[in-house]
């Protein structure tokens, strides 16, 4: 990944329009592993296109293959704070085609702006179902351990 030009070795740095390959481990403040690329292929993303959280992109700018970085993102810089208006009670009949509604079930719905929302059932009391459309990681401080594996297509 370091092209040779007239005997000079060039080192590729993370920057816009490069496809970057990283391994990561995501933990919360208590050290619980929430996600990891361990035992999987690395994550490839187009840098500068907004495909990963902005704080992660910023932390990787200028890094070279083999670099490691730990990034701590507060909720505001991650998936946001928990928004109370995204937690609501609905009638069970709104979940058409679902015979048994249970806590923890997830659904996809189209939000008011047309975007897909992931909804989690938080509580069921009779015919009343409490749903939460916040991102599952909203309100959490996120700690990413990143390792720059290299660049795709360079």
Tab-separated table of C-alpha atoms in Angstrom:
chain	number	residue	atom	x	y	z
A	1	UNK	CA	0.000	0.000	0.000
A	2	UNK	CA	3.015	2.274	-0.242
A	3	UNK	CA	3.735	2.968	-3.919
A	4	UNK	CA	7.342	3.456	-5.046
A	5	UNK	CA	8.248	6.560	-7.100
A	6	UNK	CA	11.861	6.895	-8.292
A	7	UNK	CA	13.209	5.221	-5.174
A	8	UNK	CA	11.020	7.266	-2.812
A	9	UNK	CA	8.447	5.347	-0.811
A	10	UNK	CA	5.114	7.170	-0.429
A	11	UNK	CA	2.912	6.487	2.606
A	12	UNK	CA	-0.835	6.675	2.139
A	13	UNK	CA	-2.669	8.725	4.793
A	14	UNK	CA	-6.359	8.494	5.611
A	15	UNK	CA	-8.228	11.255	3.822
A	16	UNK	CA	-11.333	11.949	1.788
A	17	UNK	CA	-12.304	9.650	-1.081
A	18	UNK	CA	-10.153	6.728	0.098
A	19	UNK	CA	-11.716	3.383	0.949
A	20	UNK	CA	-10.347	2.660	4.418
A	21	UNK	CA	-10.289	-0.761	6.055
A	22	UNK	CA	-10.471	-0.909	9.862
A	23	UNK	CA	-10.942	-3.416	12.622
A	24	UNK	CA	-12.875	-2.136	15.610
A	25	UNK	CA	-14.206	-3.042	19.001
A	26	UNK	CA	-17.014	-0.996	20.496
A	27	UNK	CA	-17.534	-0.961	24.253
A	28	UNK	CA	-19.668	1.089	26.608
A	29	UNK	CA	-18.488	2.948	29.719
A	30	UNK	CA	-18.725	-0.253	31.781
A	31	UNK	CA	-16.461	-2.172	29.382
A	32	UNK	CA	-19.250	-4.289	27.872
A	33	UNK	CA	-18.443	-5.224	24.271
A	34	UNK	CA	-21.328	-3.960	22.112
A	35	UNK	CA	-19.895	-4.812	18.689
A	36	UNK	CA	-16.632	-5.969	17.176
A	37	UNK	CA	-15.121	-6.939	13.853
A	38	UNK	CA	-13.000	-9.575	15.629
A	39	UNK	CA	-13.208	-12.915	13.815
A	40	UNK	CA	-14.840	-11.105	10.863
A	41	UNK	CA	-13.639	-9.187	7.862
A	42	UNK	CA	-12.600	-5.610	8.611
A	43	UNK	CA	-15.064	-2.793	8.030
A	44	UNK	CA	-14.469	-0.950	4.754
A	45	UNK	CA	-15.860	2.582	4.373
A	46	UNK	CA	-15.428	5.557	2.037
A	47	UNK	CA	-13.740	8.269	4.089
A	48	UNK	CA	-15.439	11.658	3.948
A	49	UNK	CA	-18.791	10.303	2.724
A	50	UNK	CA	-20.458	10.234	6.142
A	51	UNK	CA	-20.677	6.433	6.231
A	52	UNK	CA	-19.397	6.202	9.820
A	53	UNK	CA	-19.817	8.465	12.833
A	54	UNK	CA	-18.116	11.842	12.257
A	55	UNK	CA	-16.015	11.508	15.427
A	56	UNK	CA	-14.528	8.262	14.119
A	57	UNK	CA	-13.730	9.798	10.748
A	58	UNK	CA	-12.046	12.772	12.432
A	59	UNK	CA	-9.919	10.489	14.610
A	60	UNK	CA	-8.684	8.551	11.571
A	61	UNK	CA	-7.646	11.516	9.398
A	62	UNK	CA	-3.919	11.363	8.675
A	63	UNK	CA	-3.471	7.856	10.096
A	64	UNK	CA	-1.411	5.251	8.248
A	65	UNK	CA	-1.724	1.506	7.849
A	66	UNK	CA	-1.112	-0.261	11.178
A	67	UNK	CA	-2.046	2.721	13.366
A	68	UNK	CA	-4.323	2.145	16.360
A	69	UNK	CA	-6.545	4.675	18.033
A	70	UNK	CA	-9.035	4.734	20.902
A	71	UNK	CA	-11.943	7.117	20.426
A	72	UNK	CA	-14.437	8.035	23.145
A	73	UNK	CA	-17.713	9.494	21.888
A	74	UNK	CA	-20.215	11.067	24.253
A	75	UNK	CA	-23.873	10.454	23.321
A	76	UNK	CA	-24.145	13.797	21.512
A	77	UNK	CA	-21.276	12.750	19.213
A	78	UNK	CA	-22.475	9.161	18.806
A	79	UNK	CA	-26.094	8.160	18.298
A	80	UNK	CA	-27.553	11.081	20.210
A	81	UNK	CA	-29.320	11.388	23.508
A	82	UNK	CA	-32.516	9.500	24.254
A	83	UNK	CA	-35.412	11.530	22.868
A	84	UNK	CA	-38.565	11.075	24.949
A	85	UNK	CA	-40.811	11.886	21.994
A	86	UNK	CA	-39.569	8.718	20.279
A	87	UNK	CA	-40.970	6.590	23.126
A	88	UNK	CA	-44.724	6.212	22.855
A	89	UNK	CA	-47.654	4.023	23.740
A	90	UNK	CA	-49.665	2.547	20.903
A	91	UNK	CA	-52.560	0.157	20.626
A	92	UNK	CA	-51.554	-3.447	19.920
A	93	UNK	CA	-53.752	-3.341	16.786
A	94	UNK	CA	-51.202	-0.980	15.170
A	95	UNK	CA	-48.808	-3.947	14.920
A	96	UNK	CA	-50.820	-5.738	12.259
A	97	UNK	CA	-50.001	-9.342	11.507
A	98	UNK	CA	-48.154	-9.934	14.780
A	99	UNK	CA	-49.962	-12.491	16.940
A	100	UNK	CA	-47.864	-12.258	20.089
A	101	UNK	CA	-46.143	-8.972	20.958
A	102	UNK	CA	-43.282	-9.345	23.444
A	103	UNK	CA	-40.763	-7.022	25.094
A	104	UNK	CA	-37.556	-6.852	23.047
A	105	UNK	CA	-39.191	-7.479	19.673
A	106	UNK	CA	-37.950	-5.183	16.921
A	107	UNK	CA	-39.811	-3.815	13.934
A	108	UNK	CA	-39.056	-1.534	11.026
A	109	UNK	CA	-41.366	1.344	10.233
A	110	UNK	CA	-41.295	4.292	7.890
A	111	UNK	CA	-40.756	7.536	9.737
A	112	UNK	CA	-42.448	10.858	8.901
A	113	UNK	CA	-39.538	11.879	6.638
A	114	UNK	CA	-39.636	8.537	4.786
A	115	UNK	CA	-36.558	7.105	6.483
A	116	UNK	CA	-36.641	3.597	7.948
A	117	UNK	CA	-36.913	3.588	11.738
A	118	UNK	CA	-36.067	0.640	13.948
A	119	UNK	CA	-38.579	0.252	16.734
A	120	UNK	CA	-38.161	-1.826	19.894
A	121	UNK	CA	-41.014	-3.008	22.100
A	122	UNK	CA	-40.231	-1.822	25.637
A	123	UNK	CA	-43.390	-2.835	27.488
A	124	UNK	CA	-46.701	-4.631	26.906
A	125	UNK	CA	-49.703	-4.071	29.179
A	126	UNK	CA	-52.916	-5.586	27.853
A	127	UNK	CA	-53.617	-3.931	24.501
A	128	UNK	CA	-51.159	-1.085	25.175
A	129	UNK	CA	-47.631	-1.443	23.767
A	130	UNK	CA	-44.765	0.936	24.605
A	131	UNK	CA	-42.379	1.332	21.673
A	132	UNK	CA	-39.039	3.111	21.401
A	133	UNK	CA	-37.745	4.481	18.085
A	134	UNK	CA	-34.455	5.772	19.550
A	135	UNK	CA	-31.298	4.172	18.177
A	136	UNK	CA	-30.362	1.258	20.493
A	137	UNK	CA	-27.088	3.063	21.333
A	138	UNK	CA	-28.715	6.472	21.977
A	139	UNK	CA	-27.721	7.903	25.339
A	140	UNK	CA	-24.605	5.735	25.624
A	141	UNK	CA	-20.989	6.828	25.780
A	142	UNK	CA	-19.172	4.760	23.154
A	143	UNK	CA	-15.538	3.708	23.208
A	144	UNK	CA	-14.087	2.518	19.913
A	145	UNK	CA	-10.748	0.729	19.730
A	146	UNK	CA	-9.709	1.100	16.098
A	147	UNK	CA	-6.931	-0.454	14.071
A	148	UNK	CA	-6.232	0.786	10.565
A	149	UNK	CA	-5.801	-2.361	8.475
A	150	UNK	CA	-5.131	-0.562	5.192
A	151	UNK	CA	-6.734	0.850	2.096
A	152	UNK	CA	-8.900	-0.915	-0.459
A	153	UNK	CA	-7.977	-0.484	-4.105
A	154	UNK	CA	-4.717	1.400	-3.543
